[in-house]
Coordinates of N, CA, C and O in Angstrom, one line a residue:
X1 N -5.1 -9.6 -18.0 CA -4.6 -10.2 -16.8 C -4.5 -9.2 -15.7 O -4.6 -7.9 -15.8
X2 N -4.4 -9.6 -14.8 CA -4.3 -8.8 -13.6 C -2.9 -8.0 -13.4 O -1.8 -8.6 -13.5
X3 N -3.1 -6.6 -13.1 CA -1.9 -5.9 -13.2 C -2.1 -4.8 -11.8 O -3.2 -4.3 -11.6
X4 N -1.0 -4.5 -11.0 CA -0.9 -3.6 -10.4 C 0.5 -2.5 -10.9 O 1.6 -2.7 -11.3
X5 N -0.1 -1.5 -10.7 CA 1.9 -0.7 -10.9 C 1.3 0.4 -10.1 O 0.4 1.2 -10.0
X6 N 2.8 0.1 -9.5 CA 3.3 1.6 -8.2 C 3.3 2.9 -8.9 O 3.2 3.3 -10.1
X7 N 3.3 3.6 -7.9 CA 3.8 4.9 -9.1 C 3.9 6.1 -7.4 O 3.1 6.0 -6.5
X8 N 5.3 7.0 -7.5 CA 5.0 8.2 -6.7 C 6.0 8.1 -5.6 O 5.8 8.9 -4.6
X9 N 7.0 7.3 -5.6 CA 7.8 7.3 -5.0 C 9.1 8.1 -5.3 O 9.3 8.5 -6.4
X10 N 9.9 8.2 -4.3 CA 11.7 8.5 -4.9 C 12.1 9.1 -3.6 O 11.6 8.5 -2.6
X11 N 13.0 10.4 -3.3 CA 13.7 10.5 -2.3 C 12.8 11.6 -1.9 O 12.2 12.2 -2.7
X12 N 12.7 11.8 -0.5 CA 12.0 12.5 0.2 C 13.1 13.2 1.4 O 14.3 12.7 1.5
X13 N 12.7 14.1 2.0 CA 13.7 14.6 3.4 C 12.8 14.2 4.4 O 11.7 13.9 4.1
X14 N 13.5 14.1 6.0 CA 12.8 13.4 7.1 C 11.8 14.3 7.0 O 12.0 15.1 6.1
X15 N 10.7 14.5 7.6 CA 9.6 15.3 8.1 C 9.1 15.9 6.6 O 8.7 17.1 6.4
X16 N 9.1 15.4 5.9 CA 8.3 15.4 4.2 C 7.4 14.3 3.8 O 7.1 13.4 4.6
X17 N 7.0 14.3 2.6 CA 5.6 13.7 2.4 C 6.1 13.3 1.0 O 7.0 13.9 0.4
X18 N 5.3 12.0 0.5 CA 4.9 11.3 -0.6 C 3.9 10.9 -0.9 O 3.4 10.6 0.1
X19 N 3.1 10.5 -2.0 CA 1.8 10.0 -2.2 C 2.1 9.1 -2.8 O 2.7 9.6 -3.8
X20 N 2.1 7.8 -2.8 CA 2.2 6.8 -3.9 C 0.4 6.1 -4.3 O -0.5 5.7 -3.5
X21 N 0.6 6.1 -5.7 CA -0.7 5.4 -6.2 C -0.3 4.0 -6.6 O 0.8 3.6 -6.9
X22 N -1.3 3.4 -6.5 CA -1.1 1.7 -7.3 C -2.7 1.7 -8.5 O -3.9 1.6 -8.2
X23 N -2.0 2.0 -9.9 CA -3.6 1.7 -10.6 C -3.6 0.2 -11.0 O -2.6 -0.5 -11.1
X24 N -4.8 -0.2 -11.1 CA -4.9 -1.7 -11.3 C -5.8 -1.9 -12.4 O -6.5 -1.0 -12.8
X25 N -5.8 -2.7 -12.7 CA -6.3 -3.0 -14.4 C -6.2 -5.0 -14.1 O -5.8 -5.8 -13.3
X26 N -7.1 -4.9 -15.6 CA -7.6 -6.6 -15.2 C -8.8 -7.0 -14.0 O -9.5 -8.1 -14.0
X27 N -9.0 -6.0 -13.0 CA -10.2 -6.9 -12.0 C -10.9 -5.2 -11.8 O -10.7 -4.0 -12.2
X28 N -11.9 -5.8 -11.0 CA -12.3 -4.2 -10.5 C -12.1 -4.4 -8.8 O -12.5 -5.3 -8.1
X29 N -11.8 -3.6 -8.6 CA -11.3 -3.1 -7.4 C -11.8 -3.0 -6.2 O -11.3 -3.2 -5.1
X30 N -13.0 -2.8 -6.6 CA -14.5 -2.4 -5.8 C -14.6 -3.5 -5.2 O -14.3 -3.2 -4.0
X31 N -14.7 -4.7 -5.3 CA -14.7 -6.4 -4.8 C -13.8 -6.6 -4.0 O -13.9 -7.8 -3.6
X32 N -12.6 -6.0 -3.4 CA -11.6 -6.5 -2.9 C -10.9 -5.8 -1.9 O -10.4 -4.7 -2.3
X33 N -10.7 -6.0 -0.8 CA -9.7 -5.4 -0.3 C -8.6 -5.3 -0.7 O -8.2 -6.3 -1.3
X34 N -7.4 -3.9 -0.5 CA -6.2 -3.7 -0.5 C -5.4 -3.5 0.1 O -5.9 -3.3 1.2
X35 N -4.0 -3.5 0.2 CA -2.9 -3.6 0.8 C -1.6 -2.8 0.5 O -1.1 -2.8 -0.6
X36 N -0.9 -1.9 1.6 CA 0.2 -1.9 1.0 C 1.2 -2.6 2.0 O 1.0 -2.8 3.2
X37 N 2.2 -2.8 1.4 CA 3.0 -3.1 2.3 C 5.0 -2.7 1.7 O 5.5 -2.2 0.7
X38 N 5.5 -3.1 2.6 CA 6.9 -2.6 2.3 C 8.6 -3.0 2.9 O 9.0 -3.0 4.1
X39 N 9.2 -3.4 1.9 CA 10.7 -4.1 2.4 C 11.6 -3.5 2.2 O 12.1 -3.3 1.1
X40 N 12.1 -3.0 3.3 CA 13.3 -2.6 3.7 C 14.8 -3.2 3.0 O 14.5 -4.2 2.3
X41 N 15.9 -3.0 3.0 CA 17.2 -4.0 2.4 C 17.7 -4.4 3.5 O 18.0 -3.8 4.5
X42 N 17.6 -5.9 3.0 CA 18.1 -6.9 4.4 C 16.9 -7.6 5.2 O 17.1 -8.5 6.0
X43 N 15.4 -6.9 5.0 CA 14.3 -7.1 6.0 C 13.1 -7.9 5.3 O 12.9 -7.9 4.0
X44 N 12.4 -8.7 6.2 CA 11.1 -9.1 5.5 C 10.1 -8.2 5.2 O 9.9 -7.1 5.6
X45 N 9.2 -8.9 4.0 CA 8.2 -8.2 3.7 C 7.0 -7.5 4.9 O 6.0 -8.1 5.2
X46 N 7.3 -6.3 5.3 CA 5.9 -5.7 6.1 C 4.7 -5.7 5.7 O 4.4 -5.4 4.5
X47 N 3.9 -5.9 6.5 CA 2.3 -5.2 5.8 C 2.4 -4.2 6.5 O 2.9 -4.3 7.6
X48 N 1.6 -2.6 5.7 CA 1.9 -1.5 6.8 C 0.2 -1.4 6.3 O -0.5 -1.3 7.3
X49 N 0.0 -1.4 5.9 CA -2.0 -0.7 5.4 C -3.0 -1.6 5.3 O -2.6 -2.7 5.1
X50 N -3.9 -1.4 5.4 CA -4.7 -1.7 4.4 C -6.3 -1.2 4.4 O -6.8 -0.7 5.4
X51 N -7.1 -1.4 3.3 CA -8.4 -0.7 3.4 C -9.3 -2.0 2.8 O -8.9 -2.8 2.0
X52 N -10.5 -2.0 3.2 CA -11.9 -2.9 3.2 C -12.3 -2.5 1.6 O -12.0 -1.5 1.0
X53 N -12.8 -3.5 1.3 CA -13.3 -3.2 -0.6 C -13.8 -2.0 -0.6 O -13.3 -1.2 -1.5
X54 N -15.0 -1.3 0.5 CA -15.7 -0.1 -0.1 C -14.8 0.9 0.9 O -15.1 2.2 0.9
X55 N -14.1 0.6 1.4 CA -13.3 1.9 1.7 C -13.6 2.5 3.4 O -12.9 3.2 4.2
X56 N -14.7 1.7 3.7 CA -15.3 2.3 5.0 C -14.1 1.8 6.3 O -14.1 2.4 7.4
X57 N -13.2 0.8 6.1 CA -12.6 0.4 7.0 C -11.2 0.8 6.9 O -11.0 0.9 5.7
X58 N -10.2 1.1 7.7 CA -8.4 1.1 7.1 C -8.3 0.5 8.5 O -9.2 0.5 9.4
X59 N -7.1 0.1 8.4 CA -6.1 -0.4 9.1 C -4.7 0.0 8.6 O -4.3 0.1 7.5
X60 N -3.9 0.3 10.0 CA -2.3 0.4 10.0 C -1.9 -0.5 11.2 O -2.5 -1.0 12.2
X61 N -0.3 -0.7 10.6 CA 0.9 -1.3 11.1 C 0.9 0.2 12.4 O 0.4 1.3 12.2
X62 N 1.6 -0.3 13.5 CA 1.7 0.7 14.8 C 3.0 1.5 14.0 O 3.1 2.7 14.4
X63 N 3.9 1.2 13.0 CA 4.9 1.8 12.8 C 4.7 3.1 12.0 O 5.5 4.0 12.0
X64 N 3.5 3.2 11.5 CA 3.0 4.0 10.8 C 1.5 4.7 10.9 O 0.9 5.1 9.9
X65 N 1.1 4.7 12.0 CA -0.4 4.9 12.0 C 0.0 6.2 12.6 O 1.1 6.5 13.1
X66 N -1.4 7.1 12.4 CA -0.7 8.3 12.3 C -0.5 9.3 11.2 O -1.0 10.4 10.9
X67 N 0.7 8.6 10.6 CA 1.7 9.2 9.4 C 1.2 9.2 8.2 O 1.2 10.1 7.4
X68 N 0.5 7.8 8.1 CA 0.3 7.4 6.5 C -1.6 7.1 6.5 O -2.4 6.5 7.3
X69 N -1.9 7.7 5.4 CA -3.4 7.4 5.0 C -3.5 6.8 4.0 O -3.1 7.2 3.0
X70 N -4.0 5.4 4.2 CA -4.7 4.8 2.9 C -6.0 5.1 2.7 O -6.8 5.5 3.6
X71 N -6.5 4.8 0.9 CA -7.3 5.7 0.6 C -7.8 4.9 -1.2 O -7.0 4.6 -2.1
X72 N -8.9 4.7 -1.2 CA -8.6 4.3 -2.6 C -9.8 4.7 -3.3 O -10.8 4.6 -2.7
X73 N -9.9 5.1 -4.6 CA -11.4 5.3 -5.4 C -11.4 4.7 -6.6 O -10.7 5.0 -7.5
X74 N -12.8 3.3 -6.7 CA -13.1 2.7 -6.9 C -13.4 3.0 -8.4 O -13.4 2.1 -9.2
X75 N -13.6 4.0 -8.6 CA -14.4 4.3 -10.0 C -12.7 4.5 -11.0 O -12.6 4.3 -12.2
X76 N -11.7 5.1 -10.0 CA -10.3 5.3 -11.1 C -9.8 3.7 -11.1 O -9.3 3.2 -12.1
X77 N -10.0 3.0 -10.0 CA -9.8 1.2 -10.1 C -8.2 1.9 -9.1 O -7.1 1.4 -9.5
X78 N -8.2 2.5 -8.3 CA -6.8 3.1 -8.3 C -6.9 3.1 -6.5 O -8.0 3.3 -6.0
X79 N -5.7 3.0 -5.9 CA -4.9 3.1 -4.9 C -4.4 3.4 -4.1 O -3.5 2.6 -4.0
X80 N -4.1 4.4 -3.2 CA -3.1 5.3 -2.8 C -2.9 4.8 -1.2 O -3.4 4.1 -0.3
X81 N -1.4 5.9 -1.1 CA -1.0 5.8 0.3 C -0.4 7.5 0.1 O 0.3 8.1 -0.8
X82 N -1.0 8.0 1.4 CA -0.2 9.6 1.5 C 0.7 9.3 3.0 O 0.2 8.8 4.0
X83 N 1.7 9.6 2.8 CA 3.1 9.6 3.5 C 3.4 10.9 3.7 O 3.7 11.6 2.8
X84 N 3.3 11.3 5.2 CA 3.5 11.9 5.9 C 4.4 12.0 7.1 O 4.3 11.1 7.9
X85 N 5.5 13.3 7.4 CA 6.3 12.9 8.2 C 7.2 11.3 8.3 O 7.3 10.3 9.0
X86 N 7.6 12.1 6.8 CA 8.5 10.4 7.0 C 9.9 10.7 7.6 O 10.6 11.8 7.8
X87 N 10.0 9.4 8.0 CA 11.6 9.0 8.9 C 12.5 7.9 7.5 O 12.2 7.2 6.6
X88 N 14.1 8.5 8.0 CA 14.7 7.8 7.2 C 14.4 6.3 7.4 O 14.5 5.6 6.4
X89 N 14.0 5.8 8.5 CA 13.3 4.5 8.5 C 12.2 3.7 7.5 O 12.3 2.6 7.1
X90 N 11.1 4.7 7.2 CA 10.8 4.8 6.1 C 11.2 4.1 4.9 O 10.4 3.4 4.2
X91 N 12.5 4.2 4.7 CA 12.8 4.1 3.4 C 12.8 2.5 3.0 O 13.4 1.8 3.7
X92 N 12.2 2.2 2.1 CA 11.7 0.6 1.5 C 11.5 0.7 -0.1 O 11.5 1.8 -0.7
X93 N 11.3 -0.7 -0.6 CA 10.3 -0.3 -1.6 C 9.1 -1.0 -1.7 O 8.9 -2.3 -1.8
X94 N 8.1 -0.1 -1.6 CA 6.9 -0.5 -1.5 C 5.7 -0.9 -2.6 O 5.5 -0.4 -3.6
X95 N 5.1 -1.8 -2.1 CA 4.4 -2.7 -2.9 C 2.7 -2.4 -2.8 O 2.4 -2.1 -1.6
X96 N 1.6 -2.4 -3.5 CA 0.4 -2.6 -3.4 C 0.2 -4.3 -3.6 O 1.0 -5.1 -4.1
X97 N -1.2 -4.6 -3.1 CA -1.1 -5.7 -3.2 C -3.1 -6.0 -3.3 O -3.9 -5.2 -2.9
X98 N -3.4 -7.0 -3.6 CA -5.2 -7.2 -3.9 C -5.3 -8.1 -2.8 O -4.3 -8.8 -2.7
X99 N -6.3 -8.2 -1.8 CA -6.7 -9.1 -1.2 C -7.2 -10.4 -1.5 O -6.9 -10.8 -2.6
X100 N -7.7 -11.1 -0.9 CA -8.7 -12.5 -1.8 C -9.9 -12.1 -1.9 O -10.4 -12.3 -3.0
X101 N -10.6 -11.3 -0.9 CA -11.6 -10.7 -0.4 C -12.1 -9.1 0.0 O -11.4 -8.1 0.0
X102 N -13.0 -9.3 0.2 CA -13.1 -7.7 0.7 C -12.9 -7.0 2.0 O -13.3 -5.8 2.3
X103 N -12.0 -8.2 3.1 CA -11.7 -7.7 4.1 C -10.1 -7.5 4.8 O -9.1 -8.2 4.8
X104 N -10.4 -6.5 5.3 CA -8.1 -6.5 5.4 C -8.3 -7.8 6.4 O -9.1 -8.1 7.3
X105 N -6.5 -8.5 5.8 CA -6.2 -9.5 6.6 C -5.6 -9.2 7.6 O -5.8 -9.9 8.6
X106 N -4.8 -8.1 7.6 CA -3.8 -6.9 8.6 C -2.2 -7.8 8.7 O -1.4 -8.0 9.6
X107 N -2.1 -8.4 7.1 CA -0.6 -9.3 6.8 C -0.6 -9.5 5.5 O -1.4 -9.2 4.6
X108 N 0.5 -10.1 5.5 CA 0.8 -9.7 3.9 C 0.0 -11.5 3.2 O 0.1 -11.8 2.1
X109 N -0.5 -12.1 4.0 CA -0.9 -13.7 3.8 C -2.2 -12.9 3.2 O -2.4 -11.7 3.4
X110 N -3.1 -13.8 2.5 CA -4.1 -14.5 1.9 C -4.7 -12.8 0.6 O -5.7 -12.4 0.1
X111 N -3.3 -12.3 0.7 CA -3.0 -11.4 -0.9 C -2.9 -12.2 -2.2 O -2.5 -13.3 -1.9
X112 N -3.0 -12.2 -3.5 CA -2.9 -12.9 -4.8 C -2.2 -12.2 -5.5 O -1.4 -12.8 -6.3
X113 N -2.4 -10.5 -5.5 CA -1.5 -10.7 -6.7 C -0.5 -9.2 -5.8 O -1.2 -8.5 -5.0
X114 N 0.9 -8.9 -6.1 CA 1.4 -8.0 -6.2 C 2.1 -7.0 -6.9 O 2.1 -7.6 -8.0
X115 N 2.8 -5.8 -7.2 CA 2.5 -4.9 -7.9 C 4.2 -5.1 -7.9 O 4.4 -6.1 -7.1
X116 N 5.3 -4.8 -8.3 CA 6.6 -4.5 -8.7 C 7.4 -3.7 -7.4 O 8.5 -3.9 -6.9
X117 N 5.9 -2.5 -7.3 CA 7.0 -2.1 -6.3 C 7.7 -0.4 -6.7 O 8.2 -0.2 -7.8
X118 N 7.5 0.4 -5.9 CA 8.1 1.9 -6.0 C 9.3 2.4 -4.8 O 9.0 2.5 -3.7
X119 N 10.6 2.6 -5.2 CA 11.3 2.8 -4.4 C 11.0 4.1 -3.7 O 10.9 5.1 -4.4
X120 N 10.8 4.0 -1.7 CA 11.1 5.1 -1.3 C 12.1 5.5 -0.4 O 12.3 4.7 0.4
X121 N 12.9 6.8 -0.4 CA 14.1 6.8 0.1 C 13.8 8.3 0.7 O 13.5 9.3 0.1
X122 N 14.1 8.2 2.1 CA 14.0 9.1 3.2 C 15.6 9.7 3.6 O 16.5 9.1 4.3
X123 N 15.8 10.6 3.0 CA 17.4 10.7 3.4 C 17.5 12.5 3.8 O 16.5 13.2 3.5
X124 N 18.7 13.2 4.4 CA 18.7 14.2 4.1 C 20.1 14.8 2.8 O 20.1 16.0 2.5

């Protein structure tokens, strides 16, 4: 079955970096656009990323563009986001997510499956 899992999160200081991976198993990867996105406590779900099945395209949320690179290779079936210059704002727990298709939607709509989720926490 289809599986996503986070991985690569935890507490960071402001103007520090994280890399979180999402590996995925059950589909291949290659076929599909991805997504990350991220909820804050108390807030709705964001979409902050996302990248085109072969990789040629990304997209960011304005809150983050800049900061964060999505990035994914197709042959590990695997995921990433590098977090850069984070703000305690930042702090969520963030989710990967599969598209329907191979093109970002630039929202968290017409995703199928999502992943659990990696806490990250920006504090000093």
């Amino acid at each position: 079955q289809v599986q996503l899992v986070e991985s690569g999160g935890g507490l960071a200081q402001p103007g520090g970096s994280l890399r979180l991976s999402c590996a995925a198993s059950g589909f291949t990867i290659s076929r599909y656009a991805m997504s990350w996105a991220r909820q804050a406590p108390g807030k709705r779900l964001e979409w902050m990323s996302g990248i085109s099945s072969d990789g040629s395209k990304t997209y960011y949320a304005g809150s983050v563009k800049g900061r964060f690179t999505i990035s994914r290779d197709n042959a590990k079936n695997t995921l990433y986001l590098q977090m850069n210059s984070l703000k305690p704002e930042d702090t969520a727990l963030y989710y990967c997510a599969k598209a329907w298709g191979r093109e970002v939607s630039g929202s968290t709509d017409e995703h199928d499956y999502w992943g659990q989720g990696t806490q990250v926490t920006v504090s000093s």
